[in-house]
Structure formats: structure tokens, C-alpha cells
């Protein structure tokens, strides 16, 4: 569905109505992406609240290809069906005179044959046509003929938040802030005009071509009355109904605020707060305000949801108080979201103060430059001397993967001196070639082997070999075998941020250590609650420092790592429920050798042989790692962030669900493609 096309009380739930949901972009560089897990009826939105309208009446299935306004003579060409319900259908229509496109709500005359039915449509039209706000669906005009009533509305080409939620299942906190700010802006406008929406839900928040939100569907909207005269009708969508509405105490602005809290919870947690398999149980949970707050939500998000979902309406925050909450004031809100965020996690820049600080740090750390250049820190010999305390300071060397013009680098005395053009070393030239190869994605690592002999190609080849063997021997099965109840602990990536346009790729491991693979190939890890630092040069020479004894030359780099760490902590949710204890500070964490982004997934290869693949659209993850006895374990993290670990040999013998098998095949094809191009 595209715009506010039909009255919420007269339609099926948004998910039941709309099968035309966003699909991931086609992968032109590899195999098709795995489909998202099936959306079972048990997880669908419960049936809509019963209304007075007769749902047994059938909508006429056909609409003429061209519709003409009998009064003005203007004709409109019917386009695709945008959405449908038990009461109306919504079509894309084009004005044949101006070529302007609309979302048109079409209501059969048979549905308004009774006076009270006609009054409801008239009230909806009269109310909507008075509204004019940036974040409210624009009303254009309406007319009727013998067959239908036609309501012409602003076309929102990216459909609704329900479609985005269906494709993504959960959104990041910056995205939630982005949408909530716009919803609140439109809602404040309505409330200031004495209008209650009474059906705030994901399907009624429409997204236009520019990723701007519009609040729509005013079929249940009503004027705000005094407490004595407030409407006592139970109407709206079951999951989002406020306790006072269920208790027939009437609707006030606080009821819309309650629904807003449910919307926030749904976007961040993946399901409505009071959703159950039974409608009566859902109502009971709402009346008792009984719901769970996932621990992976940030403290600020938990506090805000708790402050909104209060049983007593007067105890809830109002709209201004919500915007003044620390969830908004201390969190990053993007100015705009990319269209790709409709189907995958967007790459968002940090807030402007941090961005300015990043730039400042980069200038001080990388030095001034006339040509685009990247930095390689102190070479191995110099850093070895630093560790032994022999050298007081050293020179950070600037280098580009291209031949650079003469530029300035800091001298040991801190003064700027002119340097001659620097030619890339063989290892750097090889790294440059890796970046330019045809395999789609970013390859930010040296092709030299690590101290343990691991290379990205070797890890990819090994993983592809064992997975391929498993799939080849795997019998047909409809479900996964029993998972390990207490799997052996291993490290995996719970959060990540791509800032490779300037610095590199940052990630958080399940023991809360932070790693950043910088663009030029150096690797920096913060471990042991940020007390210990592990540093790896491009030639894979490792160094360890206590944070208090970090060489001066690496302190600016540490600040960049900390900024990435803080961003992930404040803005990103944990990727699953699988955790592990902090490792000993003396043990270096696994090093990220290479990360690759395809259109559908993020692939990460580590020097301990671990492979992790994160799928964008449904947030499922596949992790292949080695156990202490040398055998392989495969962990699958579902869209609900629940983890299941199996010995790979068990999957080979017992088989697995089609859902997991499809993902494993996709991973194998990715790895084989990687190996072919490497």
C-alpha cells in the first residue's frame, strides 16, 4: 500500500493486505540471495477489531482502465494496485492531462448505501482536506460516479513503514529516531488542531520518494472532546490499543502517544510489545501493561518505552517530553536515510560533532597532504624500538596505493618537511590490486600471510571446502537437528560500522572487545574492558600495550577506534543472544583479515579460521568456526536473534531446514567466487 488509502477499521491488517513488499536489489555478481524466513500466521498481526461495517459485501474486482470525473471531464488512467482491504482498494492513477500520479482510494458505492456509512466517508474527506503539513499525506481532490467514490491522495512511492519493517524486521536506533521525529511532528500538528488519529500503526506511515514520512489514513480520526464526551468506541489495531480504549474510558491524545510507544517498540524489537497468539490474551496483556523489554535495547530506549507505555494516561510522556528525552537528545539522528534502507541496514555517518572530530583527528594523525593519501604507521623496526623504550619518537609514514605528488610529512622534531614521491612497496601494490579485483566488496587487508599462516584466500578456501562437503553429504530434511545446549564459547561479531570512506571498518566482538581494520591494512584492537591494546602492522607483526603505556604515535588512532566503539555502543543493537566471557588480556583477539560487502550480505574472514556472514534483509547470520578439537561448529542466528549451534558433522548426517540450507549454499557460492577472483 502506498498512501492513506482506506479506513483502518474497514481493512485487513497491513501485512495481510500487501503482498507486494520490497525485495532486495538483484545480485549481479553472484547467486540469488536467500529468502527471508517464512512469516507464519502465528507471527502476523491479530485480526482487526470488529466494526459495524458489513464485511460480507464484496468489492467489485474490476475497475475501468480509464476513470473520468463526470463534473470536470478530466480522465485518469488506472495503474497498479497499491493495496486492498475489506472496504476499499487503492490504485496508482495518472492524470491523462497533466501526467501527475496519485494514490487513489476507491470505495464502491455499494459500501456507502446506508446513511451512517456515507457519513463516515464524508467525515473522513472533510477532515483530511483541511490538513496541510509536511508530514501528513496530502489530500488532492475527490469525485464519484455511479460505481465508486474516488479519493485522490499524495503518492508515496516507497510504500509504508510496514513494508520496510516486513523486509528489515528491526531498525537501528538512528533510523527509529529519524522516523519518530517525523511522526511526532505530524502528530503534534493534528493534536494542536484538536484531532486524534486513533489508528497509529506501521501501515499508516507512508514513505515518499525522498524517504520522507507522511502520516495518513484518517478513517478513524476524530475531534478531541472533553472527558465526558470522549468516544468510547473500541477501534484501531489490536496490538496498538491503549488500556483506556479497551476499558472504554475514551480516547485522548494520550491514546495516540501509547500507540506511538508501541510503534517504537515494534521497529526496534521486531514485534509489537503485547503480541500473542490469542487476541483475548493480547488484550489482557495490554490492560495489565505486561510486556518484555529486550536487554539488547539501549538504556535510553528502554527508559523511553517504559515512560510511554504507562497504564495511567496522565503518567505518560507527552510529545514534547518524548523529543526532550535522552533517547533523542543524546543519540544520533540522520538528516536523511538512503532508499536502500528500505531493505537493508544503512551505512550512517556519526553525528556532526563526532564527524568534525574525526576529521580533526585525521588531519593531526595522517598529516597534511596535497594528494589523496593513506597512512602506514611506524614501520616494524621503529615500533620495535618504541616497545623497548630506545627511541623517543618516530615518523609516521604517509603512502597511497597510487604514486603521489610531493607532500608534507611530520619530521621527528614535529616540524613539517617536504618529502619526495613515495613508490608503493610490493606488498602495498599487491594490496592495491586486491582492491581493484572484480569481486564486489571492500577488501581492506594485506595479502601477506599472518604469523599463523592464515590469508583471506586460505580461510575462504577452507570454509568453502568444509561447507561444500557438508552440503554434498546432507540428506533431505524439513527441520534442523537438535542444537548444542552448551556450545563451546567462541568469538563472533555482534556489531559493525563501515567507515571505510575515511578510516576503515570497525566491529565489536561478543566479548565486547573492539577491532578496527584501517584502510591501509593495520589492525587495532581494544580488549579487556579497553585496558589492553593489540596492534598489528601491515606485515602482520603483532604488538601489545597497556592502554596507559600506549606510544604517542598511536594515541590519535586509538581515539578514532574509541569513537567508532562509542558509536556502536550508543546506536547499534546486539546481533544475537550468543555471548562469551571476556578473554585474558594477554590473549590477542582474532584478527579480521578481510571484509566483503555484496548486495545482500556482509562477509568477514578472521585469522583463526572463523567465517561470519550477516544477511542484511532479515539480520540472520551464519558463523563457521573451529572447536578446540579441530572440528567445525556452525552457528545460525535467526531473525529473532536466537542462536543455534550445531557440529557441522551433525548437519552433514541429519540434514537441516531449507531456510538454513539455502543460506549455506549462498555462502559457499560467495566463497568460491572469492577464491576464483583471488
XYZ file of C-alpha atoms in Angstrom:
678
model
C 0.000 0.000 0.000
C 1.268 3.432 -0.838
C -0.677 6.191 0.861
C -3.525 6.601 3.335
C -5.908 4.808 1.078
C -8.703 3.355 3.130
C -10.217 3.430 6.588
C -8.245 1.333 9.045
C -11.341 -0.005 10.780
C -12.572 -1.444 7.485
C -9.493 -3.240 6.272
C -7.408 -6.268 6.895
C -4.093 -5.875 8.679
C -1.366 -4.251 6.618
C 0.604 -7.494 6.276
C -2.407 -9.433 5.092
C -3.299 -6.741 2.574
C 0.050 -6.209 0.965
C 1.916 -8.970 -0.776
C 3.840 -6.545 -2.974
C 6.668 -5.980 -0.479
C 10.144 -4.545 -1.141
C 12.653 -7.040 -2.454
C 16.451 -6.858 -2.133
C 18.292 -5.494 -5.128
C 19.258 -8.291 -7.579
C 22.786 -9.574 -7.143
C 24.527 -9.102 -10.447
C 27.748 -10.575 -9.124
C 26.723 -13.883 -7.696
C 23.928 -16.286 -6.791
C 20.464 -15.161 -5.705
C 20.070 -14.135 -2.063
C 18.427 -16.445 0.448
C 14.772 -15.678 1.043
C 13.761 -14.330 4.452
C 12.281 -16.876 6.844
C 8.593 -17.501 6.186
C 6.277 -15.118 8.018
C 3.987 -17.611 9.693
C 0.383 -16.807 10.601
C 1.287 -17.039 14.278
C 3.560 -14.019 13.953
C 1.119 -11.981 11.903
C -0.819 -9.089 13.369
C -4.007 -10.373 15.111
C -7.339 -9.885 13.309
C -8.629 -6.310 13.208
C -11.148 -5.085 15.748
C -14.709 -5.850 14.826
C -16.543 -2.916 13.281
C -20.078 -2.008 12.339
C -19.438 -2.167 8.631
C -20.640 -5.240 6.766
C -17.529 -7.114 5.646
C -19.583 -9.740 3.831
C -20.160 -7.335 0.976
C -17.745 -7.923 -1.856
C -15.748 -5.218 -3.605
C -16.178 -5.261 -7.345
C -12.948 -6.812 -8.585
C -12.621 -4.799 -11.757
C -12.079 -1.079 -12.251
C -12.251 0.533 -15.675
C -8.825 1.229 -17.268
C -9.767 4.915 -17.505
C -11.893 6.774 -14.962
C -13.460 10.143 -15.774
C -14.655 12.829 -13.389
C -18.251 13.438 -14.507
C -18.111 17.095 -13.420
C -14.749 18.275 -14.804
C -14.297 15.755 -17.609
C -10.697 15.005 -16.526
C -9.685 11.410 -17.154
C -7.332 9.237 -15.133
C -5.557 6.081 -16.221
C -5.605 3.206 -13.741
C -2.179 1.880 -12.729
C -1.085 -0.881 -10.393
C -2.995 -1.948 -7.310
C -1.248 -0.498 -4.259
C -3.301 -2.114 -1.518
C -6.660 -3.599 -0.706
C -8.846 -4.384 2.244
C -12.364 -5.405 3.071
C -13.651 -1.886 2.447
C -11.708 -0.295 -0.386
C -8.882 -0.646 -2.864
C -6.053 1.737 -3.564
C -4.690 2.215 -7.076
C -1.974 4.246 -8.671
C -3.644 6.602 -11.157
C -2.284 9.104 -13.663
C -3.998 12.309 -14.766
C -4.020 11.988 -18.577
C -3.895 15.770 -18.950
C -1.010 16.638 -16.615
C 0.637 13.188 -16.237
C 0.583 13.717 -12.471
C 0.356 10.498 -10.477
C -1.817 9.900 -7.415
C -2.674 7.201 -4.934
C -6.429 6.835 -5.311
C -8.674 5.259 -2.726
C -11.608 3.618 -4.476
C -14.746 2.918 -2.410
C -17.654 1.076 -4.091
C -21.000 2.849 -3.860
C -22.436 -0.408 -2.513
C -20.358 0.160 0.628
C -21.943 3.531 1.412
C -25.567 2.683 0.696
C -26.580 3.314 4.320
C -26.607 6.852 5.756
C -24.139 6.147 8.569
C -21.710 4.608 6.055
C -21.937 7.646 3.796
C -21.423 9.924 6.811
C -18.198 8.180 7.774
C -16.674 8.663 4.321
C -17.880 12.259 4.183
C -16.340 12.987 7.582
C -13.035 11.414 6.545
C -12.923 13.528 3.364
C -13.940 16.753 5.092
C -11.350 16.258 7.847
C -8.482 15.247 5.554
C -8.996 18.073 3.066
C -8.424 20.636 5.867
C -4.973 19.232 6.717
C -1.756 20.714 5.373
C 1.533 19.623 6.933
C 4.881 18.331 5.694
C 4.427 15.012 7.470
C 0.763 14.395 6.644
C -0.348 12.725 3.403
C -1.607 15.470 1.090
C -5.275 15.392 0.107
C -5.801 16.454 -3.514
C -9.451 16.067 -4.532
C -12.288 13.581 -4.820
C -15.249 12.755 -7.020
C -17.733 9.926 -7.531
C -19.614 8.191 -10.307
C -22.336 5.569 -10.301
C -19.881 2.832 -9.377
C -17.367 4.295 -6.894
C -16.115 7.162 -4.770
C -12.541 8.224 -5.683
C -10.278 9.985 -3.176
C -7.050 11.340 -4.715
C -4.067 11.453 -2.370
C -0.337 12.118 -2.489
C 1.536 9.150 -3.959
C 4.218 7.763 -1.629
C 6.289 5.555 -3.891
C 8.242 3.751 -1.160
C 5.042 2.434 0.393
C 4.899 2.309 4.195
C 6.882 1.603 7.334
C 5.050 -1.728 7.439
C 6.761 -2.722 4.192
C 10.156 -1.611 5.490
C 9.568 -3.481 8.763
C 8.495 -6.568 6.835
C 11.747 -6.515 4.838
C 14.057 -5.490 7.701
C 12.259 -6.841 10.811
C 14.166 -4.402 13.042
C 15.622 -0.943 12.501
C 18.631 0.687 14.121
C 18.117 3.361 16.783
C 19.220 6.241 14.470
C 16.594 5.126 11.928
C 13.911 4.886 14.608
C 14.751 8.406 15.778
C 14.604 9.615 12.156
C 11.085 8.247 11.625
C 9.736 9.054 15.105
C 10.738 12.720 14.811
C 8.645 12.997 11.650
C 5.719 11.057 13.116
C 5.721 13.292 16.194
C 5.872 16.403 14.020
C 2.751 15.310 12.117
C 1.018 14.123 15.275
C 1.653 17.414 17.110
C 0.047 19.194 14.173
C -3.068 17.025 14.484
C -3.291 17.324 18.253
C -2.852 21.101 18.105
C -5.870 21.178 15.773
C -7.864 19.052 18.214
C -7.711 15.894 16.055
C -6.996 12.375 17.300
C -5.697 9.889 14.747
C -6.809 6.772 16.697
C -5.070 4.276 14.415
C -1.328 4.899 14.552
C 0.420 1.818 13.161
C 3.246 0.974 10.771
C 0.877 0.614 7.827
C -0.322 4.209 8.214
C 3.116 5.822 7.992
C 3.881 6.300 4.320
C 7.284 6.967 2.757
C 7.740 9.104 -0.337
C 10.457 9.020 -2.984
C 12.766 11.173 -0.835
C 12.423 8.876 2.197
C 10.217 11.416 3.972
C 7.428 10.124 6.204
C 3.775 11.055 5.785
C 1.066 10.258 8.334
C -2.081 9.023 6.595
C -5.409 7.184 6.738
C -7.890 9.295 8.675
C -10.794 6.842 8.529
C -10.847 6.600 12.332
C -9.736 10.157 13.132
C -11.986 12.165 15.414
C -12.192 15.535 17.102
C -10.820 15.707 20.652
C -13.674 16.078 23.123
C -13.922 16.758 26.838
C -13.524 13.733 29.112
C -17.305 13.425 29.494
C -17.936 13.476 25.742
C -14.984 11.353 24.601
C -15.782 8.499 22.255
C -15.956 5.124 23.992
C -15.800 3.003 20.814
C -13.084 0.354 20.702
C -11.416 0.931 17.354
C -7.935 0.700 15.926
C -5.437 -2.124 15.550
C -5.428 -4.627 18.457
C -1.683 -4.644 19.139
C -1.562 -0.850 19.480
C -4.739 -0.168 21.501
C -4.272 1.735 24.758
C -5.640 0.292 28.047
C -8.162 3.116 28.449
C -9.548 2.384 24.971
C -10.043 -1.293 25.814
C -11.641 -0.289 29.113
C -13.986 2.067 27.222
C -12.751 5.098 29.123
C -12.496 7.149 25.958
C -9.805 8.428 23.596
C -7.476 11.313 24.348
C -4.149 12.460 22.957
C -2.528 10.054 25.427
C -4.032 7.134 23.475
C -2.138 8.224 20.356
C 1.030 8.518 22.469
C 0.543 4.940 23.694
C 0.275 3.744 20.087
C 3.441 5.685 19.285
C 5.249 3.781 22.044
C 4.045 0.509 20.521
C 5.334 1.630 17.122
C 8.759 2.428 18.590
C 8.913 -0.951 20.330
C 7.893 -2.812 17.157
C 10.507 -1.123 14.990
C 13.318 -1.808 17.453
C 12.337 -5.235 18.766
C 10.820 -6.862 15.681
C 7.321 -7.460 17.031
C 4.613 -5.466 18.856
C 5.034 -5.353 22.654
C 1.776 -7.126 23.532
C 1.502 -9.535 20.603
C 0.337 -13.063 21.479
C -1.283 -15.902 19.542
C -4.645 -15.191 21.153
C -6.490 -11.880 20.845
C -8.012 -12.129 24.332
C -4.573 -12.735 25.803
C -3.236 -9.710 23.895
C -5.972 -7.538 25.392
C -5.195 -8.913 28.847
C -1.501 -8.082 28.440
C -2.395 -4.549 27.344
C -4.714 -3.951 30.298
C -2.038 -5.233 32.685
C 0.781 -3.487 30.720
C 2.614 -6.802 30.619
C 5.480 -6.916 28.095
C 9.212 -7.623 27.941
C 11.993 -5.146 27.230
C 14.867 -6.903 25.405
C 18.209 -6.402 27.102
C 19.853 -5.510 23.795
C 17.965 -2.208 23.661
C 19.983 0.761 24.802
C 19.182 2.020 28.332
C 17.795 5.243 26.870
C 15.438 3.342 24.554
C 14.241 1.152 27.410
C 13.574 4.185 29.596
C 11.631 5.990 26.874
C 9.436 2.995 26.045
C 8.733 2.445 29.745
C 7.815 6.123 30.163
C 5.341 5.968 27.285
C 3.709 2.592 27.953
C 2.210 3.664 31.262
C -1.219 2.340 32.254
C -2.466 5.673 33.602
C -2.726 8.104 30.652
C -1.640 11.133 32.692
C 1.599 9.338 33.636
C 2.730 9.063 30.011
C 5.187 11.497 28.495
C 3.645 13.980 26.092
C 5.073 14.550 22.611
C 7.355 17.407 23.641
C 8.691 15.393 26.581
C 9.401 12.474 24.262
C 11.509 14.691 21.988
C 13.336 16.074 25.042
C 14.157 12.551 26.276
C 17.812 11.447 26.269
C 16.975 8.853 23.613
C 16.677 11.785 21.205
C 18.951 14.404 22.754
C 21.964 12.119 23.258
C 21.531 9.892 20.221
C 22.448 10.463 16.590
C 19.557 11.213 14.205
C 20.482 11.192 10.483
C 19.287 14.066 8.328
C 18.277 11.638 5.602
C 18.123 7.895 5.014
C 19.200 6.208 1.772
C 16.479 4.368 -0.203
C 18.463 1.147 0.286
C 17.482 1.286 3.975
C 14.040 0.038 2.916
C 15.575 -3.426 2.541
C 18.947 -3.392 4.300
C 20.849 -1.812 7.165
C 22.053 1.624 6.020
C 25.577 2.951 6.381
C 25.071 6.025 8.534
C 27.626 8.660 9.399
C 28.134 9.587 13.039
C 26.713 12.862 14.356
C 28.307 16.046 13.117
C 30.365 16.805 16.292
C 31.965 13.388 16.104
C 32.356 13.765 12.367
C 34.192 17.044 12.861
C 36.331 15.418 15.497
C 37.060 12.517 13.152
C 38.211 14.975 10.502
C 40.315 16.895 13.002
C 41.898 13.683 14.273
C 42.574 12.552 10.725
C 44.394 15.761 9.887
C 46.518 15.566 13.008
C 47.172 11.860 12.623
C 47.548 11.489 8.877
C 49.238 14.859 8.399
C 48.593 17.490 5.741
C 48.524 16.251 2.189
C 48.083 17.597 -1.291
C 47.266 14.235 -2.825
C 44.799 11.713 -1.509
C 46.980 9.539 0.678
C 46.639 6.883 3.325
C 48.874 6.266 6.281
C 51.094 3.407 7.302
C 52.200 3.900 10.895
C 55.689 3.427 12.259
C 57.477 0.627 10.464
C 58.304 -2.589 12.266
C 61.854 -1.610 13.220
C 60.777 1.750 14.661
C 57.864 0.275 16.574
C 60.112 -2.456 17.982
C 62.411 0.262 19.287
C 59.435 2.056 20.752
C 58.444 -1.066 22.655
C 61.944 -1.382 24.073
C 61.953 2.290 25.016
C 65.048 3.149 22.946
C 63.549 5.692 20.557
C 61.744 8.765 21.879
C 59.668 9.368 18.798
C 59.301 8.205 15.216
C 57.977 9.334 11.898
C 54.570 8.263 10.647
C 54.911 7.460 7.002
C 52.216 8.504 4.531
C 51.619 6.364 1.496
C 48.976 5.984 -1.166
C 48.194 2.988 -3.297
C 48.878 5.371 -6.172
C 52.081 7.282 -6.891
C 51.634 10.548 -5.011
C 52.955 14.015 -5.586
C 55.447 15.587 -3.183
C 53.655 16.282 0.090
C 54.427 17.172 3.649
C 55.008 14.733 6.489
C 55.868 15.454 10.107
C 59.540 15.272 10.952
C 60.808 13.720 14.209
C 61.005 17.236 15.627
C 57.372 17.934 14.832
C 58.175 20.379 12.003
C 56.817 19.882 8.524
C 59.326 18.879 5.885
C 58.953 18.229 2.187
C 59.153 14.632 1.077
C 59.783 13.070 -2.301
C 57.142 10.968 -4.043
C 56.759 7.573 -2.401
C 56.505 4.489 -4.574
C 54.371 1.647 -3.193
C 56.152 -1.400 -1.860
C 55.420 -4.800 -3.480
C 53.072 -5.713 -0.617
C 51.208 -2.401 -0.981
C 50.980 -2.826 -4.740
C 49.553 -6.302 -4.230
C 47.036 -4.875 -1.770
C 46.049 -2.254 -4.336
C 45.469 -4.999 -6.889
C 43.283 -6.840 -4.400
C 41.080 -3.772 -4.040
C 40.608 -3.452 -7.778
C 39.677 -7.068 -8.446
C 36.249 -7.847 -9.753
C 34.784 -9.435 -6.626
C 32.235 -6.892 -5.398
C 33.074 -5.527 -1.971
C 35.781 -3.855 0.023
C 38.970 -5.768 0.640
C 40.952 -3.905 3.251
C 43.739 -6.257 4.173
C 47.213 -7.285 3.265
C 47.614 -10.392 1.152
C 50.695 -11.378 3.128
C 50.104 -14.324 5.473
C 49.634 -13.753 9.191
C 52.071 -15.189 11.693
C 49.914 -18.316 11.839
C 49.963 -18.634 8.064
C 46.354 -17.513 7.518
C 45.397 -15.458 4.499
C 41.905 -14.363 3.412
C 42.105 -16.728 0.441
C 43.162 -19.654 2.650
C 40.337 -19.063 5.148
C 37.774 -18.684 2.347
C 39.011 -21.813 0.565
C 38.965 -23.890 3.756
C 35.464 -22.721 4.721
C 34.114 -23.353 1.228
C 35.619 -26.847 1.240
C 34.043 -27.997 4.528
C 30.666 -26.389 3.813
C 30.554 -27.844 0.320
C 31.349 -31.302 1.680
C 28.619 -30.926 4.292
C 26.014 -29.906 1.699
C 27.030 -32.704 -0.660
C 26.504 -35.382 2.014
C 23.448 -33.779 3.623
C 20.186 -35.752 3.328
C 16.881 -34.034 2.706
C 15.233 -32.715 5.869
C 12.463 -30.327 6.841
C 13.904 -29.107 10.120
C 17.206 -28.561 11.872
C 18.539 -31.232 14.236
C 18.738 -30.542 18.000
C 21.323 -27.858 18.677
C 24.048 -27.999 21.312
C 22.651 -26.965 24.685
C 26.009 -25.614 25.902
C 28.224 -24.944 22.892
C 31.909 -24.282 23.293
C 32.448 -20.483 23.565
C 33.747 -18.683 20.503
C 34.076 -15.073 19.392
C 31.864 -13.518 16.726
C 30.934 -10.016 15.528
C 27.909 -8.571 17.339
C 28.060 -5.032 15.887
C 29.859 -3.362 12.995
C 30.255 0.017 11.333
C 31.628 0.742 7.882
C 33.612 3.989 7.895
C 35.946 2.931 5.099
C 35.265 6.082 3.111
C 37.763 7.705 5.512
C 39.268 5.304 8.008
C 38.259 1.677 7.990
C 35.893 -1.000 9.232
C 35.036 -1.227 12.936
C 33.431 -4.094 14.789
C 32.585 -5.341 18.272
C 33.196 -8.964 19.247
C 30.972 -10.975 21.556
C 33.425 -10.477 24.452
C 32.994 -6.698 23.959
C 36.492 -6.142 22.576
C 36.639 -3.659 19.697
C 38.584 -4.041 16.480
C 39.212 -1.682 13.572
C 40.796 -2.743 10.310
C 42.151 0.508 8.898
C 42.083 1.088 5.173
C 45.826 0.692 4.727
C 45.799 -2.709 6.449
C 46.856 -2.038 10.049
C 44.645 -3.515 12.744
C 43.896 -2.005 16.157
C 42.067 -3.864 18.964
C 40.809 -2.610 22.337
C 40.431 -5.511 24.770
C 39.985 -6.332 28.437
C 37.472 -3.503 29.010
C 39.700 -1.177 26.959
C 42.698 -1.720 29.241
C 44.773 -3.594 26.672
C 45.633 -2.783 23.068
C 46.716 -5.240 20.395
C 48.218 -3.686 17.286
C 49.139 -5.375 14.022
C 51.172 -3.823 11.226
C 50.588 -4.445 7.528
C 53.394 -7.039 7.597
C 51.390 -8.801 10.348
C 53.885 -8.100 13.131
C 51.928 -8.014 16.402
C 52.419 -5.716 19.399
C 50.587 -5.470 22.719
C 50.396 -2.483 25.062
C 48.655 -1.495 28.232
C 46.429 1.468 27.400
C 48.330 3.617 29.876
C 51.617 2.823 28.101
C 50.479 3.329 24.515
C 53.128 5.017 22.307
C 52.346 8.619 21.490
C 52.242 7.852 17.767
C 49.240 5.550 18.209
C 47.113 7.680 20.524
C 45.263 9.536 17.783
C 44.478 6.228 16.118
C 43.168 4.943 19.452
C 40.827 7.934 19.677
C 39.363 7.071 16.281
C 38.847 3.475 17.423
C 37.144 4.700 20.607
C 34.828 6.966 18.641
C 33.754 4.024 16.493
C 33.312 1.933 19.651
C 31.161 4.594 21.307
C 29.064 4.970 18.167
C 28.346 1.234 18.069
C 27.558 1.149 21.779
C 25.113 4.044 21.601
C 23.418 3.404 18.272
C 23.521 -0.280 17.359
C 21.774 -3.311 18.801
C 23.454 -6.615 19.590
C 23.291 -9.044 16.692
C 22.143 -12.040 18.736
C 21.788 -13.709 22.108
C 25.084 -15.632 21.998
C 27.716 -14.177 24.342
C 31.012 -15.255 25.854
C 33.183 -14.292 28.786
C 35.962 -11.728 28.450
C 39.187 -13.345 27.377
C 42.508 -12.857 29.134
C 44.175 -9.558 28.270
C 47.339 -11.343 27.194
C 45.472 -13.266 24.500
C 45.206 -11.332 21.226
C 41.692 -11.410 19.780
C 41.169 -12.937 16.340
C 42.179 -10.510 13.610
C 39.803 -9.528 10.849
C 41.689 -10.386 7.668
C 39.112 -9.216 5.179
C 35.564 -7.947 4.941
C 33.489 -8.002 1.789
C 30.103 -6.491 1.097
C 27.799 -7.950 -1.536
C 24.361 -6.615 -2.370
C 22.841 -8.982 0.162
C 25.372 -9.839 2.815
C 28.477 -8.850 4.730
C 31.249 -11.463 4.769
C 34.021 -11.402 7.401
C 37.097 -13.652 7.467
C 39.310 -13.984 10.565
C 42.832 -15.296 11.035
C 41.627 -18.062 13.393
C 39.611 -19.530 10.520
C 36.260 -18.103 11.608
C 33.859 -17.093 8.852
C 30.821 -14.899 9.563
C 28.141 -13.901 7.071
C 25.470 -11.343 8.034
C 22.406 -11.115 5.767
C 21.019 -7.576 5.532
C 17.304 -8.062 4.942
C 16.391 -10.291 7.885
C 19.502 -9.969 10.098
C 20.144 -13.709 10.066
C 23.768 -14.779 10.469
C 25.869 -17.840 9.666
C 29.085 -18.387 11.650
C 31.567 -21.172 10.940
C 34.348 -21.692 13.478
C 36.701 -24.380 14.757
C 36.258 -26.051 18.123
C 39.148 -26.968 20.421
C 39.352 -30.490 18.955
C 39.725 -29.148 15.418
C 36.194 -29.998 14.265
C 33.893 -27.345 12.835
C 30.866 -25.780 14.526
C 28.175 -23.936 12.623
C 26.020 -21.345 14.364
C 22.840 -19.924 12.880
C 21.369 -16.743 14.375
C 17.726 -16.306 13.408
C 15.868 -13.094 12.643
C 14.684 -13.158 16.265
C 18.384 -13.051 17.303
C 18.176 -16.550 18.762
C 21.335 -18.626 18.231
C 21.596 -22.325 17.399
C 24.959 -24.124 17.263
C 25.490 -27.484 15.568
C 28.545 -29.663 14.923
C 28.960 -29.446 11.160
C 29.221 -33.236 11.090
C 25.740 -33.459 12.628
C 24.239 -31.281 9.896
C 26.014 -33.415 7.318
C 24.405 -36.556 8.742
C 20.961 -35.293 9.763
C 20.290 -32.526 7.261
C 18.750 -29.149 8.022
C 15.834 -26.893 7.149
C 15.510 -25.413 3.675
C 15.981 -21.983 5.239
C 19.452 -22.832 6.570
C 20.439 -24.975 3.579
C 19.678 -22.105 1.202
C 21.892 -19.770 3.185
C 24.757 -22.273 3.308
C 24.620 -22.704 -0.446
C 24.714 -18.965 -0.897
C 27.742 -18.707 1.405
C 29.587 -21.470 -0.490
C 28.979 -19.745 -3.814
C 30.229 -16.461 -2.350
C 33.405 -18.105 -1.067
C 34.042 -19.963 -4.304
C 33.582 -16.721 -6.196
C 36.041 -15.085 -3.813
C 38.577 -17.878 -4.338
C 38.205 -17.664 -8.125
C 38.899 -13.927 -8.117
C 41.648 -14.008 -5.507
